[in-house]
Each structure stands twice: as C-alpha cells, then as structure tokens.
PDB file of C-alpha atoms in Angstrom:
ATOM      1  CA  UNK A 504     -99.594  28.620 147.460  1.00 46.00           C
ATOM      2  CA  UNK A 505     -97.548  27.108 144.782  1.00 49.00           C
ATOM      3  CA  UNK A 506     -94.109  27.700 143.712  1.00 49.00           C
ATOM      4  CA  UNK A 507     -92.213  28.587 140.198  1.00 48.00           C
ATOM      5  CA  UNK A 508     -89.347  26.682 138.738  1.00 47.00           C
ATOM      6  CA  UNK A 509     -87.159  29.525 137.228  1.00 51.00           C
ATOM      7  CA  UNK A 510     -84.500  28.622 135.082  1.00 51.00           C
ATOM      8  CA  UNK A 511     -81.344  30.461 133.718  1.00 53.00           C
ATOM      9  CA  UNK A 512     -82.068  32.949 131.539  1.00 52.00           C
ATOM     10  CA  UNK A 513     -80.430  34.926 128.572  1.00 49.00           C
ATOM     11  CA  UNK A 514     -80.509  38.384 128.005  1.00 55.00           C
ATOM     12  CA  UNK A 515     -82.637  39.165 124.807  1.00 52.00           C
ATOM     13  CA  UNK A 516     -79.487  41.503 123.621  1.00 52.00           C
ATOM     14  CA  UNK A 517     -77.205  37.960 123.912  1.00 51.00           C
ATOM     15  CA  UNK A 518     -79.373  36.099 122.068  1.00 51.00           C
ATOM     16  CA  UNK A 519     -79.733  38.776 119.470  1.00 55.00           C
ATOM     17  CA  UNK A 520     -75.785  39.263 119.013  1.00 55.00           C
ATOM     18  CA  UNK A 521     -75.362  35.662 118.421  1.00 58.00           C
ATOM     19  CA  UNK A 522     -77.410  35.302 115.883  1.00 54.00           C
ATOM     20  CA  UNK A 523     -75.512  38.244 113.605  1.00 53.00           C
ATOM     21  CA  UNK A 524     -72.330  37.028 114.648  1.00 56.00           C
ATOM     22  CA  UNK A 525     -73.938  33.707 113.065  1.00 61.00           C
ATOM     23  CA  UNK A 526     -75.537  35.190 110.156  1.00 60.00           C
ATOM     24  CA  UNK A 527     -71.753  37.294 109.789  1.00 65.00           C
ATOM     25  CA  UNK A 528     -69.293  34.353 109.750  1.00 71.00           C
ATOM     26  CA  UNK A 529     -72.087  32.524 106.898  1.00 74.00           C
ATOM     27  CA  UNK A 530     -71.414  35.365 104.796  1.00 78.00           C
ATOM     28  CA  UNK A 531     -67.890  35.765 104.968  1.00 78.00           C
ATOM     29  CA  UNK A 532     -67.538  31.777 104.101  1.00 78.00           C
ATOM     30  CA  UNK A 533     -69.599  32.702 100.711  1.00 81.00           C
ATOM     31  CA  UNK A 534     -67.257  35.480  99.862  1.00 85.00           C
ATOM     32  CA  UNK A 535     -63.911  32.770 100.775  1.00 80.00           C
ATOM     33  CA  UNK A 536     -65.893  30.355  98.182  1.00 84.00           C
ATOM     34  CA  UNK A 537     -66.673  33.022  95.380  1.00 82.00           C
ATOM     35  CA  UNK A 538     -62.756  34.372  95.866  1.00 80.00           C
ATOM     36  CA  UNK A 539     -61.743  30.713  94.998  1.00 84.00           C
ATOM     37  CA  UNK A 540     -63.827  30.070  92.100  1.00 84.00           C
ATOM     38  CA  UNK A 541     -62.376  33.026  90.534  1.00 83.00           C
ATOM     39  CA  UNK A 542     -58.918  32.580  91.550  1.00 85.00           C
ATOM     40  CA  UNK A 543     -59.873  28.594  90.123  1.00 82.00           C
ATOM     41  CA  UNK A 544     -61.427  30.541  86.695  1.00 83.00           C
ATOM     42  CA  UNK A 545     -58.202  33.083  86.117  1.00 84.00           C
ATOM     43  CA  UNK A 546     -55.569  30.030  86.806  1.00 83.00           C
ATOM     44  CA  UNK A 547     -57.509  28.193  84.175  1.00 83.00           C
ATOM     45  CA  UNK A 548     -57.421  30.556  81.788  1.00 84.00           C
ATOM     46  CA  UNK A 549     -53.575  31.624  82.550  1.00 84.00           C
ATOM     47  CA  UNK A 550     -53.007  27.859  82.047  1.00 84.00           C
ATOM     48  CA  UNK A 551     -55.073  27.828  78.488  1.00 84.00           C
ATOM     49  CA  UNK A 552     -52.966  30.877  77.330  1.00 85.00           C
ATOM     50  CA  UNK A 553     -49.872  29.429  78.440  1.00 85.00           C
ATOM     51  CA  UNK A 554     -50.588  26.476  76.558  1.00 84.00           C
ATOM     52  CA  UNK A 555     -51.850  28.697  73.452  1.00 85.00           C
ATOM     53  CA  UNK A 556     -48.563  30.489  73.796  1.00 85.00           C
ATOM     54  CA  UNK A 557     -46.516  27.135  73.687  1.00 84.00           C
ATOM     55  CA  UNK A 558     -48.190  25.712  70.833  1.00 84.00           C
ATOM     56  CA  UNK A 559     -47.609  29.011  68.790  1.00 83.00           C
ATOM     57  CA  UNK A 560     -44.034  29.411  69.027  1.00 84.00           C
ATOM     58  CA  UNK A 561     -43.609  25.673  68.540  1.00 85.00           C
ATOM     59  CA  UNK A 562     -45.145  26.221  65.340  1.00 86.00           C
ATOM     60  CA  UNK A 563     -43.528  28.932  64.691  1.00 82.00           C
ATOM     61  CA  UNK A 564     -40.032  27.220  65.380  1.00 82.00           C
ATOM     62  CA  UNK A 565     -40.894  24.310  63.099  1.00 83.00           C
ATOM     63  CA  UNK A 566     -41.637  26.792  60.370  1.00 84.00           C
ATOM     64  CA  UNK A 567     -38.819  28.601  60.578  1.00 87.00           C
ATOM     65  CA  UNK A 568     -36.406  24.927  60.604  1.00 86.00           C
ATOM     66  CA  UNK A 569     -38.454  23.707  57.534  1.00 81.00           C
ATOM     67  CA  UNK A 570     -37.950  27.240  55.906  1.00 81.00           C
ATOM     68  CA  UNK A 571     -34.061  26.819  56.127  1.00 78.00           C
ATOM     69  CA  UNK A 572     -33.561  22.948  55.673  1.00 80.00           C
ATOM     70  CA  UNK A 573     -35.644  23.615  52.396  1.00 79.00           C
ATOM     71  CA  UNK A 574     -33.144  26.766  51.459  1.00 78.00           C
ATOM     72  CA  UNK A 575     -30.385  24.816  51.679  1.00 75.00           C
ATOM     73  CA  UNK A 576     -31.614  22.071  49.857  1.00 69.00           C
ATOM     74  CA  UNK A 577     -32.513  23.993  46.807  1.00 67.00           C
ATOM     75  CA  UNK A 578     -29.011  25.657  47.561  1.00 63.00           C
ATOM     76  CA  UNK A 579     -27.363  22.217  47.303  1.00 60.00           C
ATOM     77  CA  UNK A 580     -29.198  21.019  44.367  1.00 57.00           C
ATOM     78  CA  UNK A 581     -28.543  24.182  42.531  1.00 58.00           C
ATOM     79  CA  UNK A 582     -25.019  23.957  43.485  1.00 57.00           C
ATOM     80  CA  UNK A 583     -25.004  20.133  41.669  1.00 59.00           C
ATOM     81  CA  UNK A 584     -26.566  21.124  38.884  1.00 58.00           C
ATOM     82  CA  UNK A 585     -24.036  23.858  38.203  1.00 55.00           C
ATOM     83  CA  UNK A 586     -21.257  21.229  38.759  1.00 56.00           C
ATOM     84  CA  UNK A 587     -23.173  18.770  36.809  1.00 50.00           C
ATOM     85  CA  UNK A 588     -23.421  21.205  33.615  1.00 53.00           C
ATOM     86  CA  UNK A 589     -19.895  22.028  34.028  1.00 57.00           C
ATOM     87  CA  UNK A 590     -18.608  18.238  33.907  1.00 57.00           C
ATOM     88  CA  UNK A 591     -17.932  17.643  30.316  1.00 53.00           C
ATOM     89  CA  UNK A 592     -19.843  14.141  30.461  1.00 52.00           C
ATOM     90  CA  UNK A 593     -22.682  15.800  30.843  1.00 48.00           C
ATOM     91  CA  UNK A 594     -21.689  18.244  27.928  1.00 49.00           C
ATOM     92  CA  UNK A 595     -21.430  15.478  25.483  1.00 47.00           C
ATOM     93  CA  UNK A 596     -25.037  14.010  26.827  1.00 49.00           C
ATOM     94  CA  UNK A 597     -26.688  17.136  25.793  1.00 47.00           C
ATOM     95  CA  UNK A 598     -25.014  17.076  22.844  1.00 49.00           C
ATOM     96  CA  UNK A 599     -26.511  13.655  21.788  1.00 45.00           C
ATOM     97  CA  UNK A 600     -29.881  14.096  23.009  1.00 44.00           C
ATOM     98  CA  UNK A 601     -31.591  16.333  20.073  1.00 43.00           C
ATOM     99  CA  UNK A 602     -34.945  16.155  21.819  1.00 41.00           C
ATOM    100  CA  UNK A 603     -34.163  18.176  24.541  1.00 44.00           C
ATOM    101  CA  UNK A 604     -33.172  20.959  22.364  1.00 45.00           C
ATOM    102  CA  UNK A 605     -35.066  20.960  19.521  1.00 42.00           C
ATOM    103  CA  UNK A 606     -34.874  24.544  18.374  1.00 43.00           C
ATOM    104  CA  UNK A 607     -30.705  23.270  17.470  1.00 46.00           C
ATOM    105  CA  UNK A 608     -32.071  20.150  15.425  1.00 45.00           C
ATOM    106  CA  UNK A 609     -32.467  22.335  11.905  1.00 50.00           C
ATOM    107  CA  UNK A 610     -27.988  23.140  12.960  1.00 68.00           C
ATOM    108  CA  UNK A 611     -27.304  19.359  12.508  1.00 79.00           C
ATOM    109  CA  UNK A 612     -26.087  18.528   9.649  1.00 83.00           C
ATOM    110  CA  UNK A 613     -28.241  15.655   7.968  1.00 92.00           C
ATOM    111  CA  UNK A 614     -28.440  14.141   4.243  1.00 94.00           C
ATOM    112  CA  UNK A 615     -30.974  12.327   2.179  1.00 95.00           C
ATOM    113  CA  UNK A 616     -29.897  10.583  -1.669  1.00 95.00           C
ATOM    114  CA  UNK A 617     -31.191   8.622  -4.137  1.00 95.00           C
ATOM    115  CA  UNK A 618     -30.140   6.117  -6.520  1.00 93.00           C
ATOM    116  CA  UNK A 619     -29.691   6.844 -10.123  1.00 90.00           C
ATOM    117  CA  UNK A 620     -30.336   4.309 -12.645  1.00 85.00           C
ATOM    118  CA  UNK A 621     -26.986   3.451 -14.227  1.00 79.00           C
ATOM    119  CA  UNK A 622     -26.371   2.408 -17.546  1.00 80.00           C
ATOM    120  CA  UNK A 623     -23.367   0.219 -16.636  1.00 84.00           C
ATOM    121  CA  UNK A 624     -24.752  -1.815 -14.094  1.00 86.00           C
ATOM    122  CA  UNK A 625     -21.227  -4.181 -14.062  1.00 89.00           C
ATOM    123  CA  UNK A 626     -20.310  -4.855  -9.621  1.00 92.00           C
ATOM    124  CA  UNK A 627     -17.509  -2.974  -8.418  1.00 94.00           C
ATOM    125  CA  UNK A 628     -18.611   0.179  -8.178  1.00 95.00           C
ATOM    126  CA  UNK A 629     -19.747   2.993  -5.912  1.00 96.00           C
ATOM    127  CA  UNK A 630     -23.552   3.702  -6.383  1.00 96.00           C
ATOM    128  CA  UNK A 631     -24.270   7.526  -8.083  1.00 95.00           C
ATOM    129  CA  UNK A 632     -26.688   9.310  -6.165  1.00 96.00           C
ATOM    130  CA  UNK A 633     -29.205  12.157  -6.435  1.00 95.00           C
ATOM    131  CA  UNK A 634     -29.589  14.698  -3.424  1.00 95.00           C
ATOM    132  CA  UNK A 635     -33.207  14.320  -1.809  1.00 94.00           C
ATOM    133  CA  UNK A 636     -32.472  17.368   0.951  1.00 92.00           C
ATOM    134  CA  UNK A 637     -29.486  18.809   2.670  1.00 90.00           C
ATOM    135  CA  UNK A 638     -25.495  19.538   1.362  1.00 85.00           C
ATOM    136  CA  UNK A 639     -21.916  18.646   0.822  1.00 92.00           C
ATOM    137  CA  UNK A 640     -22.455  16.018  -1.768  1.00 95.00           C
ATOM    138  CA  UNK A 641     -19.283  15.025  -3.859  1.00 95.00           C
ATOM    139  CA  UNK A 642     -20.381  14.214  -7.266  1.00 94.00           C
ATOM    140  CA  UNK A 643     -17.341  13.290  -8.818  1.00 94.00           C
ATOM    141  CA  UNK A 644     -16.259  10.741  -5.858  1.00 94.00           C
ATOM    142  CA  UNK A 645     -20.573  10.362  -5.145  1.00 96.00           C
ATOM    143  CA  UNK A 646     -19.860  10.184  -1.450  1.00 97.00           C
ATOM    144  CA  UNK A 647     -21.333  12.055   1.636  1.00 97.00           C
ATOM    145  CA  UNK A 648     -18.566  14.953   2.789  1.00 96.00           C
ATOM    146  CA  UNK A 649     -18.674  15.015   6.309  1.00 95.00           C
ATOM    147  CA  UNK A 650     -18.630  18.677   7.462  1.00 94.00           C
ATOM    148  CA  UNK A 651     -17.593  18.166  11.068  1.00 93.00           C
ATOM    149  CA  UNK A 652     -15.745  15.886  13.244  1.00 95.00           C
ATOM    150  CA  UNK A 653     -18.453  14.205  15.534  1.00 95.00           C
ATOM    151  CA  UNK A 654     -20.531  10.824  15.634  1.00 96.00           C
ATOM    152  CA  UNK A 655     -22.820  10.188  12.712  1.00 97.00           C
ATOM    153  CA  UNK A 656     -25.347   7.975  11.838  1.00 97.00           C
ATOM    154  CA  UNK A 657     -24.804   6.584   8.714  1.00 97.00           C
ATOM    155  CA  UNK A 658     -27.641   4.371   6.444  1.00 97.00           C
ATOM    156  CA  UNK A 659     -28.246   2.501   3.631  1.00 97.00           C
ATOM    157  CA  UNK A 660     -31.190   0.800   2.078  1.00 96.00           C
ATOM    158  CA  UNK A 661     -31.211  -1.411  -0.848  1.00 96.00           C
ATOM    159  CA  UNK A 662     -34.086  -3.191  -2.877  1.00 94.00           C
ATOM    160  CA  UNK A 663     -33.274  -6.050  -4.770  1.00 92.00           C
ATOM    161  CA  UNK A 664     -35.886  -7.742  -7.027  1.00 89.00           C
ATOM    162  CA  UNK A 665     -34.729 -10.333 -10.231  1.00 83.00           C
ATOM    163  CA  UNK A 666     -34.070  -8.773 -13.401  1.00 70.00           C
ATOM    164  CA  UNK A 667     -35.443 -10.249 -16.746  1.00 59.00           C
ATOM    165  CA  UNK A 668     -31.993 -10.203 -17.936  1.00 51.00           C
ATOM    166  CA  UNK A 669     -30.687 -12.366 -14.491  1.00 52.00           C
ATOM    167  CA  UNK A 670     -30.123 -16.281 -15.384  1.00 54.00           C
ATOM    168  CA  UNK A 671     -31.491 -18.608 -13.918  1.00 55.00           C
ATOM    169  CA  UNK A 672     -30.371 -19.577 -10.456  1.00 62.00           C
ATOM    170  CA  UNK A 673     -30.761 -20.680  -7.133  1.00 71.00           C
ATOM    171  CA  UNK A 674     -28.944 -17.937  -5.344  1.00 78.00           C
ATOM    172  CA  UNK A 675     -28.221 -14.110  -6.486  1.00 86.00           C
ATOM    173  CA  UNK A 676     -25.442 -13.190  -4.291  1.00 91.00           C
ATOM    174  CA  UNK A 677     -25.522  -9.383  -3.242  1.00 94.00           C
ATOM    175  CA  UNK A 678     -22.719  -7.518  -1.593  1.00 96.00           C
ATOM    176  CA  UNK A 679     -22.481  -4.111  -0.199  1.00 97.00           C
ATOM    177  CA  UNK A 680     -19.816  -2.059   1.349  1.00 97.00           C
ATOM    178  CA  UNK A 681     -19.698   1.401   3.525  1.00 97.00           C
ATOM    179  CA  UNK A 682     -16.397   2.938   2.468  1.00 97.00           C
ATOM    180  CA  UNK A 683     -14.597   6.272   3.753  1.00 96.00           C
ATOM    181  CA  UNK A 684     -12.346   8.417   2.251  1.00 95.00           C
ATOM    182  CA  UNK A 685     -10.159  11.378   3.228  1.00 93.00           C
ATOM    183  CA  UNK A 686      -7.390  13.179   1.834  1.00 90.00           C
ATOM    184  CA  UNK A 687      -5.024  12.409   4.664  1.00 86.00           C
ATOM    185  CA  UNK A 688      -4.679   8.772   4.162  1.00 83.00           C
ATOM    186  CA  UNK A 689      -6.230   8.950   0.613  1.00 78.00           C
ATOM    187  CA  UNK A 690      -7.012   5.014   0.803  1.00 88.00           C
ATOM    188  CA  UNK A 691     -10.399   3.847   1.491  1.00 92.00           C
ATOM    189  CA  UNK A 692     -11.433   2.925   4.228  1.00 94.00           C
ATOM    190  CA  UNK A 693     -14.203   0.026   5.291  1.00 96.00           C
ATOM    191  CA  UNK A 694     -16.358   1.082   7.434  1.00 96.00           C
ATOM    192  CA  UNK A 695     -18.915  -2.071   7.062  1.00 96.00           C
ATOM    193  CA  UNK A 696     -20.303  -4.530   5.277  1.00 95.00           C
ATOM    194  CA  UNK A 697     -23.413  -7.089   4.622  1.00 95.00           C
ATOM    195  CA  UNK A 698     -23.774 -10.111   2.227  1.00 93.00           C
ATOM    196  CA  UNK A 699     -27.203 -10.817   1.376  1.00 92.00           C
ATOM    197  CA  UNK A 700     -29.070 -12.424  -1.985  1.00 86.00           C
ATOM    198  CA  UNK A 701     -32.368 -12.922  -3.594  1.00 87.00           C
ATOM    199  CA  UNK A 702     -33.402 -16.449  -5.596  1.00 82.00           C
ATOM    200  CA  UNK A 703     -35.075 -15.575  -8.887  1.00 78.00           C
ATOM    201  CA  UNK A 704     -36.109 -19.249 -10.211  1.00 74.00           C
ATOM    202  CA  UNK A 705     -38.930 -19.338  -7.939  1.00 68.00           C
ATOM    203  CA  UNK A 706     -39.882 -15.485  -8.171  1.00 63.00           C
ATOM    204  CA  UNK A 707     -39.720 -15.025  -4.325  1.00 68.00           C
ATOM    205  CA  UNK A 708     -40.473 -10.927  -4.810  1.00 79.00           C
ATOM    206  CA  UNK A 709     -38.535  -8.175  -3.476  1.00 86.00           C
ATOM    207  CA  UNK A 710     -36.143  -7.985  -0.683  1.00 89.00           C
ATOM    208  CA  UNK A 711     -34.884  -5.390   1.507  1.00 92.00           C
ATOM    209  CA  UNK A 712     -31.372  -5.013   2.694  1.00 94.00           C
ATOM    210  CA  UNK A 713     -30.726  -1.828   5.590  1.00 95.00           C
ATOM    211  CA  UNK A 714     -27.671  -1.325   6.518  1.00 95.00           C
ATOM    212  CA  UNK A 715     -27.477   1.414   9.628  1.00 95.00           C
ATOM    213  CA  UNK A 716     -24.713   1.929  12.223  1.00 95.00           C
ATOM    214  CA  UNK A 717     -22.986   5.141  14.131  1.00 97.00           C
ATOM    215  CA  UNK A 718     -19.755   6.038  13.018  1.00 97.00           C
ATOM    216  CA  UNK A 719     -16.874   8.271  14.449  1.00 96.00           C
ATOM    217  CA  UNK A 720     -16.010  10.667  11.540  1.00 96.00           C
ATOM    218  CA  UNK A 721     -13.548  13.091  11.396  1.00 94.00           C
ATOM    219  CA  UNK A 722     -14.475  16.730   9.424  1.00 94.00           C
ATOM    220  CA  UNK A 723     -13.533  15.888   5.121  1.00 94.00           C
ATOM    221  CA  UNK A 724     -14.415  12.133   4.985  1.00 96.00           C
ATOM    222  CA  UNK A 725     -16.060  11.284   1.949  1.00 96.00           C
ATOM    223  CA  UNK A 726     -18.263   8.114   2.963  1.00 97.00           C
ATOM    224  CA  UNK A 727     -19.809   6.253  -0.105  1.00 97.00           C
ATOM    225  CA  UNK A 728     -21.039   2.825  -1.494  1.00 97.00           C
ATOM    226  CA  UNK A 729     -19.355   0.290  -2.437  1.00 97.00           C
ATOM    227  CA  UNK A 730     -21.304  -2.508  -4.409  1.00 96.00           C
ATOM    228  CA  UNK A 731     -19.536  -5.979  -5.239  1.00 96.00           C
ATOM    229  CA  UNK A 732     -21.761  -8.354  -5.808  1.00 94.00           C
ATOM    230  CA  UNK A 733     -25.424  -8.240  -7.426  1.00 92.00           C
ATOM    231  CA  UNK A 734     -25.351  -4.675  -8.885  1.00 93.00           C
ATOM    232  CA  UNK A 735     -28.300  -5.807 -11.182  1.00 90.00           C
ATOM    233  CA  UNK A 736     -30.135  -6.885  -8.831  1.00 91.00           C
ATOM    234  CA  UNK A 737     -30.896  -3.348  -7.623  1.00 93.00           C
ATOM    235  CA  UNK A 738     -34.347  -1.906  -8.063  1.00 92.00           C
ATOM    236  CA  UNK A 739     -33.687   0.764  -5.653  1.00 94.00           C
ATOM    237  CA  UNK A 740     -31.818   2.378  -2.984  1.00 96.00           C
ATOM    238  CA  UNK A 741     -31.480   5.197  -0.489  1.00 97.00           C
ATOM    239  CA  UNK A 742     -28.201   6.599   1.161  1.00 97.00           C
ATOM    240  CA  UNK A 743     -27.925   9.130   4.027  1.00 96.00           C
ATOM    241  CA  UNK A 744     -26.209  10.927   7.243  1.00 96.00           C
ATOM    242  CA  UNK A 745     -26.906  12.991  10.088  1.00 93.00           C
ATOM    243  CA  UNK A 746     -24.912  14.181  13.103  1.00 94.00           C
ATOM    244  CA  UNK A 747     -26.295  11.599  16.080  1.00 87.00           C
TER     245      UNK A 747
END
C-alpha cells in the first residue's frame, strides 16, 4: 500500500490576497510616477514664466533708462544752443553768413557802377561812375556812401588795353588807389592800392587789374577811386560794395 508525500500547503484565500496586495502597491507606484511628472511639468513651466517675467521688466527697465538719458540729452543740447545764440560771437557769425538766412540778403546793402568815358582823361583823378543797381551814390564826390557801420566788401576792376594816342613804349605804368572819405576827419583816407602796367609796342592785348578786399567802414564814408598813373589806358572799369 503506498504512501503520499504531503507538503505545506496555502490556503487558496492567502494566495488570492497576495496577489491584490501585489497588483495594489503596482498601482499606487504609477500614480507616485504620474504625480511627479506633473509636479516636473508645472515647475518647468513656473521656471519658463519666471524667466519670461525677468526678461520683461529688464526690458522694460532699459527702456525706461534710455527714455531719460535721451531727455536729458536733448535737454542739455537745447540748453547750449540757447547759451550759444545768446553769446554775441555767435551773433556776429550769423551775421556774416548770408546763406543761412537768405530771405535778409535783399536788407544788405550792396552797389554796382560803371565807368563813364571822360573827356579829360589827364591821372589824378577819381573815376566818375554810372549806377548799375542799388543806392547812396555821391555824384558830386563819385564815391560809394556807406549807409551803415559794419564790414564791407569793397571791389574794383579795371581793363587796360593801348590807346592809339599812347607812345610808344616798353612799359605803361598804371596806378590805382581805394580812398575813403568822411566828414569827421574830412581828409582822405587810403584804404589800398595796386601798381600794375600794360606794354603797347608789341600789342600784348588787354589786361585785367581786380582789386577786392573787406574793409571796416563806419556809417557816412564816401569810398572812391583814385587813379594816378595810366588813366588812358582805361578801356573799362567796374566799382562796387556790399555789406559782407
């Protein structure tokens, strides 16, 4: 009669509570994970706003500096310029630079002759003029009457070319002066100069003589030409002023 080897045995309601206490702990280790992705996600995205946050009022700030350094500077440079317009240097540069302003250019006093054939043609003379454009010619002393004190630019221009009645010579010697007069020293007055000439034995052709320089002049001179030397020898000439 043969024997059976029993061996320990569970209870079919052990074995069936391990296996949900098993299948229980597997599912709360899933929920764990899932809880820390999303506590992973939300500190991300708290970390991305923060940042976003950051960068905004960092802009913000440098905006609001750039806004007040630029202010200041346009305050400052305003503030110059007013100083600047009030300094009389500056004054008297805006006063001698026409092309800024030209709507005051027609104000400026400016006048344009031309020479009148003379019958005595002798040197020592002044030259008699016609007016071309503009005012306060003298005929009597035919000089320019300076209406206001101020710097003006003063210009002559002179052709010479050999006469038929000229002899025959190396050299023609021609001399011109730039005199002023005024009735408070009532003497004349040199203002300039120039020697030049023209040879008429070899028929060299006209020359030009300019004569062109600024002049302090006070309001009343009378500023005319003076010729010394080679009055015949004049085909032409010009004369003229204007406030520089």
């Amino acid at each position: 009669m043969g024997q059976k080897l029993m061996g320990p045995t569970l209870p079919a309601e052990a074995a069936s509570g391990d296996a949900v206490a098993d299948m229980g702990q597997d599912e709360s280790v899933l929920i764990l994970i899932k809880h820390c992705r999303d506590m992973k996600q939300q500190e991300s995205c708290l970390r991305l706003v923060t940042l976003l946050l950051l960068l905004s009022c960092t802009t913000l700030f440098v905006f609001i500096i750039s806004a007040d350094l630029r202010q200041r500077g346009d305050s400052g440079s305003s503030g110059q310029r007013s100083a600047a317009e009030q300094h009389p240097a500056y004054s008297k540069q805006k006063q001698l630079c026409p092309a800024d302003h030209p709507q005051n250019t027609s104000h400026r006093p400016h006048i344009h002759l031309r020479s009148v054939d003379a019958e005595n043609r002798s040197n020592a003379q002044y030259i008699k003029w016609n007016v071309e454009f503009g005012e306060r010619y003298d005929e009597e002393r035919r000089a320019i009457v300076i209406p206001k004190t101020g710097v003006y630019f003063i210009y002559v221009t002179v052709t010479l070319t050999c006469q038929e009645e000229d002899p025959a010579a190396d050299f023609n010697r021609f001399y011109v002066e730039l005199r002023s007069w005024n009735k408070g020293y009532d003497m004349p007055r040199l203002l300039t100069k120039a020697w030049n000439g023209i040879t008429c034995i070899n028929s060299e052709g006209p020359r030009s003589v300019f004569v062109g320089q600024l002049f302090d002049l006070l309001a009343g001179d009378h500023v005319s030409v003076w010729i010394g030397a080679g009055y015949n020898l004049i085909m032409k000439s010009s004369f003229g002023a204007y406030l520089a």
